[in-house]
CSV table of C-alpha atoms in Angstrom, one decimal:
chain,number,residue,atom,x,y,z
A,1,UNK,CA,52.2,96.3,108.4
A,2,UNK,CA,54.9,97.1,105.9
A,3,UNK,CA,58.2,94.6,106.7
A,4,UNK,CA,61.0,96.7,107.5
A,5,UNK,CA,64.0,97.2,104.8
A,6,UNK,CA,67.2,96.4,106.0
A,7,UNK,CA,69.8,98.4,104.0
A,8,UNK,CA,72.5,96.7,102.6
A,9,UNK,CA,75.5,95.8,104.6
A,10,UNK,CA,78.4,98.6,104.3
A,11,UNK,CA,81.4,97.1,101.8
A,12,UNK,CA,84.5,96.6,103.2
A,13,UNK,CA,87.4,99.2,102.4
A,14,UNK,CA,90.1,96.4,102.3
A,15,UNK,CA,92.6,99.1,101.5
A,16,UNK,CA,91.6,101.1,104.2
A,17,UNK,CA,91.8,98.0,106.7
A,18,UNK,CA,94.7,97.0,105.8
A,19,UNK,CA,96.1,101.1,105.6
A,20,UNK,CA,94.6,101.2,109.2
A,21,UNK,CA,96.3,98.0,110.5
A,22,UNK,CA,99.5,99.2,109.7
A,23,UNK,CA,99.3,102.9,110.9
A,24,UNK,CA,98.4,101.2,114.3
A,25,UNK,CA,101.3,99.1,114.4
A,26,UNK,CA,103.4,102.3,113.6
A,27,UNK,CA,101.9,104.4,116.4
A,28,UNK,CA,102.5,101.7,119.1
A,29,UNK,CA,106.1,101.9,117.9
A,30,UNK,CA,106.7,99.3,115.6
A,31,UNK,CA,107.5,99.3,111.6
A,32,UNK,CA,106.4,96.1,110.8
A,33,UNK,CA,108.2,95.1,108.1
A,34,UNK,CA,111.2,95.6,110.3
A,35,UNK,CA,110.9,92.2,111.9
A,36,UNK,CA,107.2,90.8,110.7
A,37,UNK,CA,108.5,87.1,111.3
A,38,UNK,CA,108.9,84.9,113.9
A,39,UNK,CA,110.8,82.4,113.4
A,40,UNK,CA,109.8,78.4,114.4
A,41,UNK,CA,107.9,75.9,112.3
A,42,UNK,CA,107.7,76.0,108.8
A,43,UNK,CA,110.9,77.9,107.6
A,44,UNK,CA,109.7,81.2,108.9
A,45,UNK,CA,107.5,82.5,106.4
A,46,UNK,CA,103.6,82.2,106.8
A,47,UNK,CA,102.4,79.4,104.6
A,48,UNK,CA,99.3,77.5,104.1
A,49,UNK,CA,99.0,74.1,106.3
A,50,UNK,CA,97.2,72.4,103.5
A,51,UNK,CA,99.1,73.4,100.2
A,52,UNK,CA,102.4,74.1,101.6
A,53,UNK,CA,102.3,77.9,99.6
A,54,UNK,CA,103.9,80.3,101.0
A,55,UNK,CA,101.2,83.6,101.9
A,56,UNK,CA,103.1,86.5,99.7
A,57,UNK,CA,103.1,90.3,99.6
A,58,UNK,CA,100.8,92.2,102.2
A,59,UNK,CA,100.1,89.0,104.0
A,60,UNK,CA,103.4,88.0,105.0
A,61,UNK,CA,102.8,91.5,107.0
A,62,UNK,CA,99.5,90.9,108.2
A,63,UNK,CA,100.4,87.6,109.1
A,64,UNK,CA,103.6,88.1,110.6
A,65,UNK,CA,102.6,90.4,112.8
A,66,UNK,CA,99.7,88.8,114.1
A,67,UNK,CA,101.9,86.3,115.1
A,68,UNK,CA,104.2,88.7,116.5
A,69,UNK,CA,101.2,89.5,118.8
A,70,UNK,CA,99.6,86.9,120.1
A,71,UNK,CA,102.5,85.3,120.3
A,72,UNK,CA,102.2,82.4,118.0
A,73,UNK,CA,105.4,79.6,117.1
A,74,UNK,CA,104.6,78.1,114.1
A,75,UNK,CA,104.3,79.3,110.8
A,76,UNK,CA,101.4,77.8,109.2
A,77,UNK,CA,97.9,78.7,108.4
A,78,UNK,CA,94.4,77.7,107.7
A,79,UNK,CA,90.9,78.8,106.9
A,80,UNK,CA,88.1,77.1,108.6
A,81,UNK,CA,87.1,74.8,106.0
A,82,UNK,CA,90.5,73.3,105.7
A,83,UNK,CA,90.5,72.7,109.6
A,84,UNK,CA,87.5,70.9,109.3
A,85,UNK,CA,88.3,68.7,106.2
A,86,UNK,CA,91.6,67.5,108.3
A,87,UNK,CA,89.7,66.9,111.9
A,88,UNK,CA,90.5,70.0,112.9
A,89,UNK,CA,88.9,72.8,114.9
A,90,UNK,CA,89.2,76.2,116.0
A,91,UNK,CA,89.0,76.7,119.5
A,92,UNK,CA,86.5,78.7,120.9
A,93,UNK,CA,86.9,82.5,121.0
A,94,UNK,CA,89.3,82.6,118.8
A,95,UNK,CA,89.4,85.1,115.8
A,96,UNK,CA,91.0,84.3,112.6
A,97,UNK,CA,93.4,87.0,110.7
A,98,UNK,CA,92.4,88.8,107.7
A,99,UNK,CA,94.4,87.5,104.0
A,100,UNK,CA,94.2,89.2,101.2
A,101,UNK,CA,94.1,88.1,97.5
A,102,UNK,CA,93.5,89.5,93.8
A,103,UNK,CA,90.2,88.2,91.9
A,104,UNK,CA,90.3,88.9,88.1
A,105,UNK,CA,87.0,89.8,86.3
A,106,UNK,CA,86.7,89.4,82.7
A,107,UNK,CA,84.7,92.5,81.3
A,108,UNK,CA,84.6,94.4,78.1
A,109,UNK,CA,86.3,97.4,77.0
A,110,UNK,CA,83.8,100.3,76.5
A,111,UNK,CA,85.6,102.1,73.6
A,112,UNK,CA,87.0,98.6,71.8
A,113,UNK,CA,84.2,96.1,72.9
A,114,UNK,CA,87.6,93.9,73.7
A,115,UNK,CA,87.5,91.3,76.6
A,116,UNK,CA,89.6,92.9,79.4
A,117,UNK,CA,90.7,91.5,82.9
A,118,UNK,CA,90.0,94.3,85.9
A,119,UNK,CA,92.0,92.8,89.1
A,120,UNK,CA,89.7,92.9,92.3
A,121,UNK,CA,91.1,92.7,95.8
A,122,UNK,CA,89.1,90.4,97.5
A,123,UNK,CA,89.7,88.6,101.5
A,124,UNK,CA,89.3,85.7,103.9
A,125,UNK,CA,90.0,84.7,107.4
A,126,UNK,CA,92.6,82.7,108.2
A,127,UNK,CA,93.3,80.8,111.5
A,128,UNK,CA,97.0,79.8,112.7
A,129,UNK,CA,97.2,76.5,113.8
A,130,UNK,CA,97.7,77.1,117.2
A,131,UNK,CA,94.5,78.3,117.4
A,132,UNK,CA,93.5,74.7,116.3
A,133,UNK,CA,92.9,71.8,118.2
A,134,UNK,CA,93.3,68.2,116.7
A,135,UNK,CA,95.8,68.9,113.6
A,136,UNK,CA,98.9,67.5,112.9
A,137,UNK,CA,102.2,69.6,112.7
A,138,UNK,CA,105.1,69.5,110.8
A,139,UNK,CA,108.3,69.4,112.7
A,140,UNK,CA,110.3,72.2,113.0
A,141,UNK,CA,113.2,72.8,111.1
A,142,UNK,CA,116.8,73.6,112.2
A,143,UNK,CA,116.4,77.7,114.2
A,144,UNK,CA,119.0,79.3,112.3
A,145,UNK,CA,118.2,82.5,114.9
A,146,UNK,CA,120.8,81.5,117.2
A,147,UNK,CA,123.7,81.6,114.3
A,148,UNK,CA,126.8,82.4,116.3
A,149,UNK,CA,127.9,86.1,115.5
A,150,UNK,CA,129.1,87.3,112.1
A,151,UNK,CA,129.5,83.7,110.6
A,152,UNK,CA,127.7,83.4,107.4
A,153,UNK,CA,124.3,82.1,107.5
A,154,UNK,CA,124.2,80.1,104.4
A,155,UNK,CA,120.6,79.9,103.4
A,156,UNK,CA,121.0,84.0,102.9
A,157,UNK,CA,124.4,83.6,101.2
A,158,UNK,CA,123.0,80.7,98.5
A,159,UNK,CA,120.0,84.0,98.2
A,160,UNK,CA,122.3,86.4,97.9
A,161,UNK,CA,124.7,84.1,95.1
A,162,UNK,CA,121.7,83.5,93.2
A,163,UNK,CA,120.6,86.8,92.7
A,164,UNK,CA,121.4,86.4,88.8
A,165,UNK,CA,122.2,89.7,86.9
A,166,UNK,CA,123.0,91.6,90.6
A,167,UNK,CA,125.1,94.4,91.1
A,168,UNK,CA,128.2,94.9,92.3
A,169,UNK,CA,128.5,94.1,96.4
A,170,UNK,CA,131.3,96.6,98.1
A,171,UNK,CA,132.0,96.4,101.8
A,172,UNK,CA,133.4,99.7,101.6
A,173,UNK,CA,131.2,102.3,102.5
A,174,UNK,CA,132.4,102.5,106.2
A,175,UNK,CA,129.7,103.2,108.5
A,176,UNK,CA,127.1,103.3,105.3
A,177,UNK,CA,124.9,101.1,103.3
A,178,UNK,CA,123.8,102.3,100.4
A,179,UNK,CA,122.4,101.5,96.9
A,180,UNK,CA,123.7,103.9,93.8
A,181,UNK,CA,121.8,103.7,91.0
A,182,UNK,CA,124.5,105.6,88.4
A,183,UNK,CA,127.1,102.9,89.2
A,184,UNK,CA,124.7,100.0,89.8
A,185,UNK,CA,126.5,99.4,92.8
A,186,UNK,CA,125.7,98.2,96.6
A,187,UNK,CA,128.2,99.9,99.3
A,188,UNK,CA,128.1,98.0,102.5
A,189,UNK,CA,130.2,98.1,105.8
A,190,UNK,CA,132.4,95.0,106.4
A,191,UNK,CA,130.1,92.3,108.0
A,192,UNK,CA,132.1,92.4,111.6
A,193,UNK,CA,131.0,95.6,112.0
A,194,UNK,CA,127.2,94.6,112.5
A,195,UNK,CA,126.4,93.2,116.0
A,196,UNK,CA,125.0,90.1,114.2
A,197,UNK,CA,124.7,88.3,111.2
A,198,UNK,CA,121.0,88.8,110.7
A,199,UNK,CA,121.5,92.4,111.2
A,200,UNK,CA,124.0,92.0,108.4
A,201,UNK,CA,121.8,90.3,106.1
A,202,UNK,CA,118.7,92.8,106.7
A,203,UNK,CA,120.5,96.1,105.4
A,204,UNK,CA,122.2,93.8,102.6
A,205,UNK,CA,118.5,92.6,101.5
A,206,UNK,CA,117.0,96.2,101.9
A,207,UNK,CA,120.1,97.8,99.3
A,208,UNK,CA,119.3,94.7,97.1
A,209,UNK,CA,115.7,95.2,97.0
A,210,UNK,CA,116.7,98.9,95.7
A,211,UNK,CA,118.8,97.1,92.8
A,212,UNK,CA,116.0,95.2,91.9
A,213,UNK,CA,114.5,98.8,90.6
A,214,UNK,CA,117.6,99.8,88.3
A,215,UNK,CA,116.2,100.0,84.6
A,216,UNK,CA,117.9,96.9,83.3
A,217,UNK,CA,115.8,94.5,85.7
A,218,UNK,CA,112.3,95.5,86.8
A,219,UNK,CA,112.8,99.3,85.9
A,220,UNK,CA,111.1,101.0,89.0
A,221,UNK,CA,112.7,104.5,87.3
A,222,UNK,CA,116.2,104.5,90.1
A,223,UNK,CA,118.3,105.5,87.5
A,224,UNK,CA,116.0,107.8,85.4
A,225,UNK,CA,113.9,110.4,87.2
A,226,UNK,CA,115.2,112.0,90.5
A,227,UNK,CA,112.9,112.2,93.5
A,228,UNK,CA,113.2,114.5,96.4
A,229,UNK,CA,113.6,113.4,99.9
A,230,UNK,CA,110.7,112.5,101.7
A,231,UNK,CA,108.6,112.5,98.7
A,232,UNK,CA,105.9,110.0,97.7
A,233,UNK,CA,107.8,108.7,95.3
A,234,UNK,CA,111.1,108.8,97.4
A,235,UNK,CA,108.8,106.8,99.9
A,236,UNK,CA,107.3,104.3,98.1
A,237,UNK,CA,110.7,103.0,97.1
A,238,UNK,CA,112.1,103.1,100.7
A,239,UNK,CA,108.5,100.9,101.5
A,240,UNK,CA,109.4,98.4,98.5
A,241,UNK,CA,113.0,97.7,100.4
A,242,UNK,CA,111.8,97.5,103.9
A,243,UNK,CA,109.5,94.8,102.7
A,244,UNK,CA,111.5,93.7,100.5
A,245,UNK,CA,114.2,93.0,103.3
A,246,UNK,CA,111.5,91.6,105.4
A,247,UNK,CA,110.2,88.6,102.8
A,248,UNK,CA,113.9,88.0,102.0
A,249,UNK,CA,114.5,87.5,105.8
A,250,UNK,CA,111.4,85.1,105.8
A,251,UNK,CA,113.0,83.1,103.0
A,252,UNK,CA,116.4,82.6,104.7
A,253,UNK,CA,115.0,81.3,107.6
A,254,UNK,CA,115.8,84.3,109.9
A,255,UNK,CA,114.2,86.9,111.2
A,256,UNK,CA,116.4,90.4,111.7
A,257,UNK,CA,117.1,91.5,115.2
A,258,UNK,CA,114.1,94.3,115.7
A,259,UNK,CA,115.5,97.6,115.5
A,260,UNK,CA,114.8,101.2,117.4
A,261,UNK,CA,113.0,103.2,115.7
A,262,UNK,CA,112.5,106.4,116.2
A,263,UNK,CA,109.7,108.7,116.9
A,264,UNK,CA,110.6,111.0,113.9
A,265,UNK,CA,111.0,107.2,112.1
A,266,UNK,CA,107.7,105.9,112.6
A,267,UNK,CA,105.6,109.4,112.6
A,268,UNK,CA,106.9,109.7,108.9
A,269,UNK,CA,105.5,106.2,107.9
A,270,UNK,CA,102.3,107.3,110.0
A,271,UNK,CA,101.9,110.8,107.5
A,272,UNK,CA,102.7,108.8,104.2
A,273,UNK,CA,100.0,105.9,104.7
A,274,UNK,CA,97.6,107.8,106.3
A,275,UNK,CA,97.8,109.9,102.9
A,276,UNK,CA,97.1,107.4,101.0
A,277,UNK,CA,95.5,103.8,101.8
A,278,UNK,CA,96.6,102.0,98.9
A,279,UNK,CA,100.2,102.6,99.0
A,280,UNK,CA,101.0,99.8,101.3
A,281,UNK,CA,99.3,97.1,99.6
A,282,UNK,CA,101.0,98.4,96.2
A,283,UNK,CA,104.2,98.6,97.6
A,284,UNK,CA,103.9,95.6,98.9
A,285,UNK,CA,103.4,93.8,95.6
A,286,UNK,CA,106.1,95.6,94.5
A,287,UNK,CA,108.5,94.2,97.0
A,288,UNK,CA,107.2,90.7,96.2
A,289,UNK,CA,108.2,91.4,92.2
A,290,UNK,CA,111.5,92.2,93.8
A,291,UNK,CA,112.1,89.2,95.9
A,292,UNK,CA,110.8,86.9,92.9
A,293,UNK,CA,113.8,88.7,90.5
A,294,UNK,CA,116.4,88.0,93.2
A,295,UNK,CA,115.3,84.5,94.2
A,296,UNK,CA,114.6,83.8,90.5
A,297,UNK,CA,110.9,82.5,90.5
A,298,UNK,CA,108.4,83.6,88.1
A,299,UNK,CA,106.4,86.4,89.3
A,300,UNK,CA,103.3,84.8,87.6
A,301,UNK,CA,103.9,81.5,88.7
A,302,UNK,CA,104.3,81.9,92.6
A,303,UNK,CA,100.8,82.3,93.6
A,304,UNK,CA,99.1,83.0,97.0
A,305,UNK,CA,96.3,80.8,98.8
A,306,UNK,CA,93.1,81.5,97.9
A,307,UNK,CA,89.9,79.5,99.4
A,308,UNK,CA,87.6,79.4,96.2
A,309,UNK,CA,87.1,76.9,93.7
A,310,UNK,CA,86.4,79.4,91.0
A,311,UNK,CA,88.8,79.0,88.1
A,312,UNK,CA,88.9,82.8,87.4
A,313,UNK,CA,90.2,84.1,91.0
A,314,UNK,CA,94.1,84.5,91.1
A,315,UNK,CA,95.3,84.5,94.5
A,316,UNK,CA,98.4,86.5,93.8
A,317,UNK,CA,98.8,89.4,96.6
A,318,UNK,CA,101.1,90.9,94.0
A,319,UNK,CA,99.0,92.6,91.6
A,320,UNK,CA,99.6,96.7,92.0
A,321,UNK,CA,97.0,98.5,90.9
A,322,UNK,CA,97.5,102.0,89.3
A,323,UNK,CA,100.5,103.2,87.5
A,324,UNK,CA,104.2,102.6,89.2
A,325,UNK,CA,105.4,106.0,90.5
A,326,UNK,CA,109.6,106.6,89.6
A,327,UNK,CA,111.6,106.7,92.9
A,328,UNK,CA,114.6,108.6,92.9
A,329,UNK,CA,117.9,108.7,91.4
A,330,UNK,CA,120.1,108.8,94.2
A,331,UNK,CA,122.0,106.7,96.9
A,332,UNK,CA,119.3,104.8,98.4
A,333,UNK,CA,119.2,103.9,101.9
């Protein structure tokens, strides 16, 4: 009796998860880079338990919002493996969340016969530790969430000071915020007139995510090449500042008040990823280059958690593949 084949197992479309994930956090009504952190233990951005990295680029998203919905505290993260090696261990029934991270593969050119690196997008489950019994946890830090309203919070304003080469900062554009390109200018209402401070700080992180395009810093094409409205180019760069926003929330320590949306909103976001499945993980990386420019790390340096001992993967979530698009050339929103 022949033995029966068993076909190979189907590859994962990682894109296409992590495309699909998203899409179904838009159709239940929430953008989640609009508030993807809790805040609570470990400074309110995802990290690893046992390095102390912070997770970056699509996975603060992933992360943050599976936190968001099963309800979890505390910021930090795991794989199994690490659990174990510290006593720790999952408790039963309980599923770990998917992380993302870029592999580099050293081939050869087929015209030049050069060495080349092709970045792979590669994944591995991660477990928060609340899902883990017999680990120890560090304690919390001051909850800046409960700031009184419109006082400073001073962990954005030290972000927002060391933002070197920034633009301008106007609180003159009324009921507006706004980022213009021609002038290299941000155009904000006066703080009281947000209902809180992290409110405040949100829409001032979103317009300074757009400066972080202009061509004299990372060149994203603001100030060269016009896109229309509700193009794909138009919406890629709104995608880079809602994230943006988001990871620059994380890194104050706060997360922004979560706000309406609306139908019209969130069915737009719907049509533009479900076009295309790896616009959210590039725009994501995007938005990390961003947020590494206005905290002033070193893109190359600041690298994600990866669980493999093999010297050639790079865990950085950052790594865009294809050619960058050119937003528009316009106020920016």
């Amino acid at each position: 009796m022949a033995k029966k084949k068993h076909g190979n197992k189907p590859k994962r479309d990682i894109y296409q998860e992590v495309t699909d994930r998203i899409v179904g956090y838009l159709e239940q009504g929430t953008a989640p880079w609009r508030n993807p952190i809790r805040g609570g233990t470990g400074d309110g951005w995802p990290k690893n338990l046992e390095s102390g990295k912070r997770y970056r680029g699509i996975n603060v998203l992933l992360l943050g919002m599976r936190s968001f919905e099963a309800g979890f505290s505390l910021d930090y993260w795991m794989t199994y493996r690490q659990a174990q090696a510290k006593n720790g261990q999952v408790k039963k029934g309980e599923k770990g969340s998917l992380v993302t991270f870029w592999k580099m593969y050293t081939t050869q050119d087929k015209v030049t016969g050069e060495p080349i690196e092709i970045p792979m997008l590669k994944h591995y489950t991660a477990f928060n530790v609340e899902q883990i019994d017999g680990l120890e946890i560090p304690d919390a830090p001051p909850d800046l969430s409960d700031a009184e309203p419109f006082e400073p919070i001073i962990e954005a304003e030290r972000i927002v000071a060391g933002y070197r080469d920034k633009p301008s900062i106007e609180h003159d554009g009324g009921k507006r915020a706004f980022y213009r390109p021609s002038t290299d200018g941000v155009h904000m209402p006066k703080p009281e007139k947000f209902d809180s401070p992290e409110n405040y700080y949100s829409v001032l992180f979103h317009e300074l995510t757009h400066s972080s395009g202009h061509s004299s810093r990372l060149n994203r094409g603001l100030d060269t090449e016009l896109a229309a409205f509700g193009s794909p180019d138009y919406s890629r760069e709104e995608l880079i500042a809602e994230m943006g926003a988001a990871f620059l929330c994380a890194a104050s320590g706060i997360s922004p008040p979560t706000i309406e949306q609306s139908a019209s909103y969130l069915q737009s976001w719907i049509d533009v990823l479900k076009g295309d499945s790896k616009l959210v993980i590039g725009a994501a990386g995007a938005a990390q280059k961003a947020v590494d420019h206005i905290l002033g790390e070193t893109f190359q340096d600041a690298a994600n958690v990866a669980p493999t001992k093999n010297k050639q993967a790079t865990a950085d979530s950052t790594v865009v593949s294809g050619t960058d698009t050119n937003p528009a050339q316009l106020d920016l929103f």
